Coordinates of C-alpha atoms and ligand atoms in Angstrom, one line a residue:
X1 CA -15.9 21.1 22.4
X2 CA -14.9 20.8 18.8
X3 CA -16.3 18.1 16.1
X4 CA -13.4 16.3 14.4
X5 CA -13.0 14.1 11.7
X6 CA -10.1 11.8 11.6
X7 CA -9.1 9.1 9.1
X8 CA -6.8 6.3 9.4
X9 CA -5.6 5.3 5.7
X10 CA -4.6 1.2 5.1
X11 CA -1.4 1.2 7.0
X12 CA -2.3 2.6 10.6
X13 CA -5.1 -0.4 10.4
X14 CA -3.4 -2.7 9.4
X15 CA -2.9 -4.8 12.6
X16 CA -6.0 -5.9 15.6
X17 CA -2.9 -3.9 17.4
X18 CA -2.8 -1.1 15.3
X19 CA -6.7 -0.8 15.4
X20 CA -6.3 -0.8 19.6
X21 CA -4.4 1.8 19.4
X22 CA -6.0 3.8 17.1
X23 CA -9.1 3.2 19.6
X24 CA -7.3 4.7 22.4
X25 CA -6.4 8.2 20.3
X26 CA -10.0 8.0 20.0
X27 CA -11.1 7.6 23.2
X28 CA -9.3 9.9 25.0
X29 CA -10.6 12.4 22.2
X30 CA -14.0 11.7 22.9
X31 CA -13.1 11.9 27.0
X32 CA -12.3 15.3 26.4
X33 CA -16.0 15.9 25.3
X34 CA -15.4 16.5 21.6
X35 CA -17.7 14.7 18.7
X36 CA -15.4 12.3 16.8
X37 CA -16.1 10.6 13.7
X38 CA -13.8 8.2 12.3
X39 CA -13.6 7.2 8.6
X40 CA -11.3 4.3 7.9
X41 CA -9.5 2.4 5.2
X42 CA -9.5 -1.6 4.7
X43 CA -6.6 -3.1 6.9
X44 CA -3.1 -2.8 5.0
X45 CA -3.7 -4.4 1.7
X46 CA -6.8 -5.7 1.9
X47 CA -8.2 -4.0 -1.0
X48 CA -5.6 -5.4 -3.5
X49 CA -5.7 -8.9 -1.9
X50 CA -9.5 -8.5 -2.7
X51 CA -9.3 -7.3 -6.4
X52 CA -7.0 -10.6 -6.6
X53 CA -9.8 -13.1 -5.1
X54 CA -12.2 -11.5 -7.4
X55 CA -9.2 -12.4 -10.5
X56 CA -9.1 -15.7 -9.2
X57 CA -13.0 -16.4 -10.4
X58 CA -13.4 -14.2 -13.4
X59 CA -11.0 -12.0 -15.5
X60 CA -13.9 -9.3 -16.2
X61 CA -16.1 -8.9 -13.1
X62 CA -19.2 -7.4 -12.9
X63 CA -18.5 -3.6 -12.2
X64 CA -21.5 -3.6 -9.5
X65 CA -20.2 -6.9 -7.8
X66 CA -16.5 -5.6 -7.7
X67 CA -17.9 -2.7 -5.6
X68 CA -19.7 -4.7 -3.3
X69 CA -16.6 -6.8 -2.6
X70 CA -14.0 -4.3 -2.4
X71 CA -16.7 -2.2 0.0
X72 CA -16.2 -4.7 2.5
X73 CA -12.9 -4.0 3.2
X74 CA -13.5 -0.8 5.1
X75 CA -16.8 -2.1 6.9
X76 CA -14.2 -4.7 8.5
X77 CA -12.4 -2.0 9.9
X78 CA -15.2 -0.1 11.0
X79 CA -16.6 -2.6 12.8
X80 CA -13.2 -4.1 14.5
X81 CA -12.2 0.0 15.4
X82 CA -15.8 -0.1 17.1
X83 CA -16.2 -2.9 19.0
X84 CA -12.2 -1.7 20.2
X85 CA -14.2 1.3 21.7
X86 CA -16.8 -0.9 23.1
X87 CA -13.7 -2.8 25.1
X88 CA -12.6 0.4 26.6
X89 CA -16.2 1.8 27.6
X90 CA -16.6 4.4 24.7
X91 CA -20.4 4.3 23.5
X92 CA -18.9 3.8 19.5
X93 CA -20.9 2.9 16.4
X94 CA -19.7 1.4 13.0
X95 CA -21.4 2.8 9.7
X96 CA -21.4 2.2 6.2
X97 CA -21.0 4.8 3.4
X98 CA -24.9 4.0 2.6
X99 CA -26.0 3.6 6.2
X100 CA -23.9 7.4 6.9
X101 CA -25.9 8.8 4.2
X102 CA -23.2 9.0 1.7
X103 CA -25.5 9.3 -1.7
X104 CA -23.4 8.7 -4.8
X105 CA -23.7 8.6 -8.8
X106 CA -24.0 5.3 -10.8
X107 CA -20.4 5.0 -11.6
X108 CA -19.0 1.7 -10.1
X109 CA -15.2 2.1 -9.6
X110 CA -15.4 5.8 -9.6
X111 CA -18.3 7.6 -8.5
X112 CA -18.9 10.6 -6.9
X113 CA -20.4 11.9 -4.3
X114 CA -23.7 13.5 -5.1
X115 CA -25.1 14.5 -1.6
X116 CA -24.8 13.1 2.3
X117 CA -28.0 12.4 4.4
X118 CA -27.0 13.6 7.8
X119 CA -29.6 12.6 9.9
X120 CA -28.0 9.5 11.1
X121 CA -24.5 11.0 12.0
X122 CA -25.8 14.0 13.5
X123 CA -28.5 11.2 15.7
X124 CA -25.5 9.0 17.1
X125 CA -23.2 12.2 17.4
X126 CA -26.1 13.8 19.4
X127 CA -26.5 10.3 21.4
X128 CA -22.5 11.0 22.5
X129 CA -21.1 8.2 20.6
X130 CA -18.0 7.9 18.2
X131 CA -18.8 7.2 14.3
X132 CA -17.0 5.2 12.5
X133 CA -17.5 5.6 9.0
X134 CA -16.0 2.6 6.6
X135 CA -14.4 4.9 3.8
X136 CA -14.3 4.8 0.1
X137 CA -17.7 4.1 -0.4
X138 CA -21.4 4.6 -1.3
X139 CA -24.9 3.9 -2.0
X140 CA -26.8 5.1 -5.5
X141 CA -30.5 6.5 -5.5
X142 CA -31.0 2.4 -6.5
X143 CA -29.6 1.0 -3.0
X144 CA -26.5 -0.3 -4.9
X145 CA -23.1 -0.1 -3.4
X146 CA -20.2 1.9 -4.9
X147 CA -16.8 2.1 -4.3
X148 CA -14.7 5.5 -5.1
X149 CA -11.7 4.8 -7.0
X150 CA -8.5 4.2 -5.4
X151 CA -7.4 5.9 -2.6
X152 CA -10.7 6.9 -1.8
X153 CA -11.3 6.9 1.8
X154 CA -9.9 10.2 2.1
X155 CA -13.0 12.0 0.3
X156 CA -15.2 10.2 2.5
X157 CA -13.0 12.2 5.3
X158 CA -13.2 15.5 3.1
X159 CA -16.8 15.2 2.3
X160 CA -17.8 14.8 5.6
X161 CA -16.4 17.2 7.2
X162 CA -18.2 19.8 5.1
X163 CA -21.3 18.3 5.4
X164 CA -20.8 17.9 8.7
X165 CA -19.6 21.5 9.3
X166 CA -16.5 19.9 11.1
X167 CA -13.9 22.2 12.7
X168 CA -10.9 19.9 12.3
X169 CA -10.5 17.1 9.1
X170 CA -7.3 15.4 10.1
X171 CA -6.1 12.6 7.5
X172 CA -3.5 10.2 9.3
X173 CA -1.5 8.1 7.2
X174 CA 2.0 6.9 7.2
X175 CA 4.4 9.7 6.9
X176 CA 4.6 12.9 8.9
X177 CA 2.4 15.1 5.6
X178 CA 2.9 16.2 2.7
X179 CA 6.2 16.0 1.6
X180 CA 8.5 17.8 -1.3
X181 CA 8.4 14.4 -3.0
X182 CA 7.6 11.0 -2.3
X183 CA 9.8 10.6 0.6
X184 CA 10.4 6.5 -0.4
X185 CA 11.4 7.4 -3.6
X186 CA 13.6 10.6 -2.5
X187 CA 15.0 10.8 0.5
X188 CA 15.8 14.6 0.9
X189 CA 12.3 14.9 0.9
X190 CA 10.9 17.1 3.6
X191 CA 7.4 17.6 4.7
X192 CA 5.8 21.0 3.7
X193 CA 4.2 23.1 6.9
X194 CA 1.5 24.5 4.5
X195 CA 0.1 23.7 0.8
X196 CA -2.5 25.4 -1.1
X197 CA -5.7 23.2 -2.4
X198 CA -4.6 24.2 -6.4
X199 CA -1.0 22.5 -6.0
X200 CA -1.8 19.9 -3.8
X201 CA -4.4 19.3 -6.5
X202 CA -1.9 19.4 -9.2
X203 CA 0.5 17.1 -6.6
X204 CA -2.7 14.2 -6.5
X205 CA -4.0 14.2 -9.9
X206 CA 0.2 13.8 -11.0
X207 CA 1.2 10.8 -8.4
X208 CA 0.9 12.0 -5.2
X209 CA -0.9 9.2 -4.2
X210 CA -0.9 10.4 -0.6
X211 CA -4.2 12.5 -0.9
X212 CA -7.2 11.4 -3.2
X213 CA -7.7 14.1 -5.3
X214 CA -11.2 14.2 -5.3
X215 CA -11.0 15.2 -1.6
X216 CA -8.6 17.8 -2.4
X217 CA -11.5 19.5 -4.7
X218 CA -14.0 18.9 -2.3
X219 CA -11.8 20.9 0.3
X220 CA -11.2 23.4 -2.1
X221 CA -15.3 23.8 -3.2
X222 CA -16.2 23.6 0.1
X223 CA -13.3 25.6 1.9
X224 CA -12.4 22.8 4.8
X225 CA -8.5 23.0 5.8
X226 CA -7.1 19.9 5.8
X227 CA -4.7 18.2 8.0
X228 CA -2.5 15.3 7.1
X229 CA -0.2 13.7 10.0
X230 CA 1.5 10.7 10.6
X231 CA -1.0 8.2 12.7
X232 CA 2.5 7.0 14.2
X233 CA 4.2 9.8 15.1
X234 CA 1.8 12.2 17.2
X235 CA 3.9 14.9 18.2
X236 CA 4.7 15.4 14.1
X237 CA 2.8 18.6 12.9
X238 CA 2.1 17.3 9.7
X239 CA 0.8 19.7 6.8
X240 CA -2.1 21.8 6.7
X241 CA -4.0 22.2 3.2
X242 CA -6.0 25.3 2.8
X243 CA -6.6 28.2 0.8
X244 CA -5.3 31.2 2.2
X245 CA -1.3 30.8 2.8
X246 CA 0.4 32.9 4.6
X247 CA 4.1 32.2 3.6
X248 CA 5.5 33.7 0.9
X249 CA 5.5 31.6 -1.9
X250 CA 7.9 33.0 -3.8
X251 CA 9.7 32.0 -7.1
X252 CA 9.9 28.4 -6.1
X253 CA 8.4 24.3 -7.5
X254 CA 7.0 23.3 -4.2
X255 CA 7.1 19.7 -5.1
X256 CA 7.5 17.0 -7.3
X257 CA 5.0 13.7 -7.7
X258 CA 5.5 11.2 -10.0
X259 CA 4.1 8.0 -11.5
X260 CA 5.7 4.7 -12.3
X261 CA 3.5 3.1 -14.9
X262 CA 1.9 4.7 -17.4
X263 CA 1.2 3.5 -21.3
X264 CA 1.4 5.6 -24.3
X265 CA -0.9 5.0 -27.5
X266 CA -0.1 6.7 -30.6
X267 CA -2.3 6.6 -34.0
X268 CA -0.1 6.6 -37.0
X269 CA -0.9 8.8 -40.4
X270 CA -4.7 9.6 -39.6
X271 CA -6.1 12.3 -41.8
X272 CA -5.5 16.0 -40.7
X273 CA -9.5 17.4 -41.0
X274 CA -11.8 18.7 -38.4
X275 CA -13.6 15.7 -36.4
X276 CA -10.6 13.2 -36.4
X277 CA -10.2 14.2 -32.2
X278 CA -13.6 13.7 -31.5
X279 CA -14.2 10.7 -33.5
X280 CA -10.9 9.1 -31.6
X281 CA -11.4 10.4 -27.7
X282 CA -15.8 10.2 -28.0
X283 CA -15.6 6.6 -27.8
X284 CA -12.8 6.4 -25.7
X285 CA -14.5 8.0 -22.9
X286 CA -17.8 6.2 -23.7
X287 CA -15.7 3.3 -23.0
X288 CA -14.7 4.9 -19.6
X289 CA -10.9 5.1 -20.5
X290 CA -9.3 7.9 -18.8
X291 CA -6.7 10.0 -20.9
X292 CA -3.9 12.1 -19.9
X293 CA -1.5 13.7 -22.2
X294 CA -2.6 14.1 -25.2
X295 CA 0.2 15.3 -28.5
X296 CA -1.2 16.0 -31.9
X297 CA 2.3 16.2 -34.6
X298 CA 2.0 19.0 -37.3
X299 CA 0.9 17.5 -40.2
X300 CA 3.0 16.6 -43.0
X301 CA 0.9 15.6 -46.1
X302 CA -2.6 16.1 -44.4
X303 CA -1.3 13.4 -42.3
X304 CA -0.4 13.4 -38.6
X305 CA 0.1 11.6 -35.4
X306 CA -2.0 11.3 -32.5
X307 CA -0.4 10.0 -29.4
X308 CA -1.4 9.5 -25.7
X309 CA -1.3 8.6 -22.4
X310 CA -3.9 6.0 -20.1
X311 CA -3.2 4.2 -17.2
X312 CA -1.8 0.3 -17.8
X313 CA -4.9 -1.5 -16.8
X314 CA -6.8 0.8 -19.6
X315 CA -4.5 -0.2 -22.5
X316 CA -6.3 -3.1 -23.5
X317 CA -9.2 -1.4 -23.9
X318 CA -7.7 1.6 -25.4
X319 CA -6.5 -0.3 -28.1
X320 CA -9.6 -2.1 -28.7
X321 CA -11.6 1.3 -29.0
X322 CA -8.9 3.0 -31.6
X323 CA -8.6 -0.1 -33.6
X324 CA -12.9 -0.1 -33.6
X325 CA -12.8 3.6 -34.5
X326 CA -11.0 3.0 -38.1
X327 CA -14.3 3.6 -40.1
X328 CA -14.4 6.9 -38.7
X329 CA -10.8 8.0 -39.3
X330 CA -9.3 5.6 -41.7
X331 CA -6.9 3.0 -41.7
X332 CA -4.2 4.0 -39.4
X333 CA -1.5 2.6 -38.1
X334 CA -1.2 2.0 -34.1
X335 CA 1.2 1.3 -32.0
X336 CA 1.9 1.5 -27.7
X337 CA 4.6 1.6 -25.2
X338 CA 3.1 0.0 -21.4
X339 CA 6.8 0.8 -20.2
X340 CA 6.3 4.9 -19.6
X341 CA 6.1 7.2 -16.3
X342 CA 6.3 10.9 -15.8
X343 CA 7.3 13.0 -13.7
X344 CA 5.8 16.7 -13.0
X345 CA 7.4 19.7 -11.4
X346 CA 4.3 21.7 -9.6
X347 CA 4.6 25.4 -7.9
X348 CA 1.4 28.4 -8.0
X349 CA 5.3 30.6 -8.2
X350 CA 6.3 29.0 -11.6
X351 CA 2.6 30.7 -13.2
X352 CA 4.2 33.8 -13.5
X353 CA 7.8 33.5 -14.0
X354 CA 10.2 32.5 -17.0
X355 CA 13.1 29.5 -16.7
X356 CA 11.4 26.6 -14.9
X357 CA 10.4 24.1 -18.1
X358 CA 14.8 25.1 -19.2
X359 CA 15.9 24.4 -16.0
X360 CA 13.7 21.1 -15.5
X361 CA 14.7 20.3 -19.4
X362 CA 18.3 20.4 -18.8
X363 CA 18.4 18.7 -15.7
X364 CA 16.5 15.7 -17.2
X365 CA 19.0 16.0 -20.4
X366 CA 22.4 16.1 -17.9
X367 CA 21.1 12.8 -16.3
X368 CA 20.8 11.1 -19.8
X369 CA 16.9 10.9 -19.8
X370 CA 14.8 11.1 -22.4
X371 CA 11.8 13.2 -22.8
X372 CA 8.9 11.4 -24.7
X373 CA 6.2 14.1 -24.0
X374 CA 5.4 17.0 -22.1
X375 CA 2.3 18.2 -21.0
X376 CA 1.6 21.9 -19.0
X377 CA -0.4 23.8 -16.5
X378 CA -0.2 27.3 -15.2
X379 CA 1.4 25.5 -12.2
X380 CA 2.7 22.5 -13.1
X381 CA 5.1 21.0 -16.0
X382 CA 4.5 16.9 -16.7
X383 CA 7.4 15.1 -18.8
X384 CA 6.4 11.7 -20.0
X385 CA 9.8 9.3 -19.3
X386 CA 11.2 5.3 -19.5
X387 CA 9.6 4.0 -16.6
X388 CA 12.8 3.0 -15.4
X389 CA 14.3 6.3 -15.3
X390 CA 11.2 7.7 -13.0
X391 CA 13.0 7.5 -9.8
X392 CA 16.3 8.9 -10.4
X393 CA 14.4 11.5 -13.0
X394 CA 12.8 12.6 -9.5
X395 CA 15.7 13.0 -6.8
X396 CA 17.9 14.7 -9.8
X397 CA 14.4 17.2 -9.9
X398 CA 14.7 17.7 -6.3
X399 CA 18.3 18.6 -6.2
X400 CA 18.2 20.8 -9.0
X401 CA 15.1 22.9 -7.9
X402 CA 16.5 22.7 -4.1
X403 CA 13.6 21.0 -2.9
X404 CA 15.8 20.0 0.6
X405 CA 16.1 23.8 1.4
X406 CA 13.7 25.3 3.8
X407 CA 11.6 28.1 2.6
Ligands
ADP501 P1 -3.0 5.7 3.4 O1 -3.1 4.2 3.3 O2 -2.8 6.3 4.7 O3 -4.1 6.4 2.6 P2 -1.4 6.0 1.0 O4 -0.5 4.9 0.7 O5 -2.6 6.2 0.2 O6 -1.7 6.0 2.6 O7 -0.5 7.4 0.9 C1 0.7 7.6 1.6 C2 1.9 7.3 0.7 O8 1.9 8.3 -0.3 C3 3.2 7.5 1.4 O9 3.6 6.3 2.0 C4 4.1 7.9 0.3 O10 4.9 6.8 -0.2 C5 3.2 8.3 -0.8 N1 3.5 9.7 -1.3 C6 3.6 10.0 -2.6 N2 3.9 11.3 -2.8 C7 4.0 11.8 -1.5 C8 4.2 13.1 -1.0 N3 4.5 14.2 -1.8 N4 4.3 13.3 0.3 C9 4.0 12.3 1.2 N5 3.8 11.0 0.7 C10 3.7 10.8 -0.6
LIG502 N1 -8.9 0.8 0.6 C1 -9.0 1.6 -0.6 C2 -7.7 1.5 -1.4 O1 -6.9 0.7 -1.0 C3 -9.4 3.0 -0.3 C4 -8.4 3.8 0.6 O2 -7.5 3.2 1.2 O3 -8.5 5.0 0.7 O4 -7.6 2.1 -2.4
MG503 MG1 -4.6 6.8 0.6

């Protein structure tokens, strides 16, 4: 008997069919005697079709109300994936985040989880019956709903595995793992056998939109190996993520993640004196913009430039807070770009060897595109790029670091 959690991401719910069949993976799971929870995503794009009933009433909704909306998304498919059990005689229960125990902080849009109430699994698990869990959300120590950020369902997965000392955490979604690239963007992509937590973590917090990064973390913290297959193809072994790899790594990038849309903020001729950072990226974060890259010029004059990156949907905001901040650092001069991406280059093999940021460099520079910034980890090298250029920025990446080769 083994206790499994599996989660089905927006794509393989998308349908009452796709649910049905998802239902019968379950069931014959369950038949077999193990204890299966289930977290699940909102049915194909439910979530964005929600934000855009919510932008049909009010351009600035209420943070707490957005949550509560976009939180009923997954309890749909919780409660459709149950009552598909119930059809084919399998004892199954739907839960919300709150009613699983899944305590969170007070951030709407983005919290965390700060600690999961078992009882109430472990109860219905005891009782024989499949959980589902609706994904991507929470309650705070106030009873209010929160939501996780996008993507978020897979943390609930992640999360509850630990706390539920599972022995399998299997993520299906829509291709067959984690691939060398985004496989629609690249098609020499290949899916990867094995990745460690650290560069799957560099992968997600880069692009890689195919595993929430918070959930990577929480693996990582809490040492639970995680699984990610196709939910169509079952015979596909998918890619394991874990911490103790067996394969040689060897000199190698082990894959490339990318983002479309990114904006770039620079602030022109601000004095160069100790305070001007803080003063600028304080209130920024107050107002719960999240920034990326971040370039400071030398200083010519005892004047320099500050410059970067948020996502789109924060540039408004951005703006607003720089242009407010001009008694603390002067008048200065701001300008943006909405029309940026970037692309990133990520291997634990590149920490310790010479020739990867020339060799990325030139290849950019032979396919005519322009760097704008660059930003660097021990395992990972970012290059801020035309959004148009993303794309082909990517497959020329994949080629030139051999990406289609087998290890
Ligand atoms: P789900 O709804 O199952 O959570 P997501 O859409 O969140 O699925 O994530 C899966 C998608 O992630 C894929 O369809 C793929 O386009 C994208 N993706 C980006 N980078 C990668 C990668 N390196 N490997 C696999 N998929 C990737
Ligand atoms: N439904 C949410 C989203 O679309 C969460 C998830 O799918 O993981 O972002
Ligand atoms: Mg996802």
């Amino acid at each position: 008997m083994e206790r499994i959690i599996h989660k089905y991401g927006g794509s393989s719910v998308a349908t009452p069919e796709h649910i049905k069949r998802i239902a019968d993976r379950l069931e014959s799971r369950h038949r077999n005697g193990d204890e299966v929870v289930a977290v699940v995503s909102a049915m194909g794009s439910r979530t964005d079709e929600l934000y855009a009933l919510a932008e049909r009433i009010t351009n600035s909704p209420e943070p707490r109300e957005m949550d509560m909306l976009l939180s009923t998304g997954e309890m749909v498919t919780s409660t459709l994936l149950s009552m598909a059990l119930h059809e084919l005689g399998v004892e199954a229960v739907s839960l919300t985040g709150a009613q699983a125990g899944i305590r969170t902080t007070a951030v709407f849009g983005r919290a965390r989880i700060a600690d999961i109430q078992t009882e109430r699994l472990e109860k219905e698990l005891n009782r024989g019956r499949v959980v589902i869990v609706a994904g991507f959300q929470g309650m705070t120590e106030d009873a209010d709903v929160t939501t996780f950020g996008r993507g978020g369902s897979d943390t609930t997965a992640v999360a509850l595995a630990a706390a539920l000392d599972a022995d399998r955490c299997e993520i299906f979604t829509d291709v067959a793992g984690i691939y060398t690239a985004d496989p629609r963007v690249c098609p020499k992509a290949r899916p990867l056998q094995e990745i460690g937590y650290e560069e799957m973590l560099e992968m997600a917090t880069t692009g890689a939109r195919v595993m929430h990064a918070r959930a990577v973390e929480i693996g990582e913290q809490y040492g639970v190996a995680i699984r990610v297959a196709s939910s169509f193809d079952e015979t596909a072994q998918g890619t394991l993520i874990h911490g103790d790899l067996t394969m040689e790594q060897g000199n190698k990038v082990r894959g490339i993640a990318h983002q479309n849309h990114i904006a770039k903020v620079t602030v022109r001729g601000v004095p160069d004196r100790p305070g001007i950072a803080a003063h600028l990226f304080e209130p920024l974060a107050t107002a719960g913009v999240s920034v990326d890259t971040i370039v400071q010029n030398a200083s010519v004059e005892k004047l320099t430039d500050m410059t970067f990156t948020v996502a789109p949907a924060d540039l408004d905001r951005a703006l607003q807070v720089v242009q407010s901040a001009e008694n603390e650092i002067g008048p200065a001069e701001v300008v943006s770009d909405p029309n940026l991406g970037t692309v990133s280059i990520v291997g634990t093999g590149m920490a310790s060897a010479p020739g990867f940021a020339a060799r990325m460099f030139r290849t950019l520079y032979e396919n005519k595109v322009n760097i704008d910034m660059i930003s660097t980890s021990d395992i990972r090298i970012t290059c801020v790029v035309a959004s148009e250029q993303v794309d082909e920025a990517v497959r020329s990446l994949h080629d030139a670091f051999d990406l289609d080769r087998e290890d």
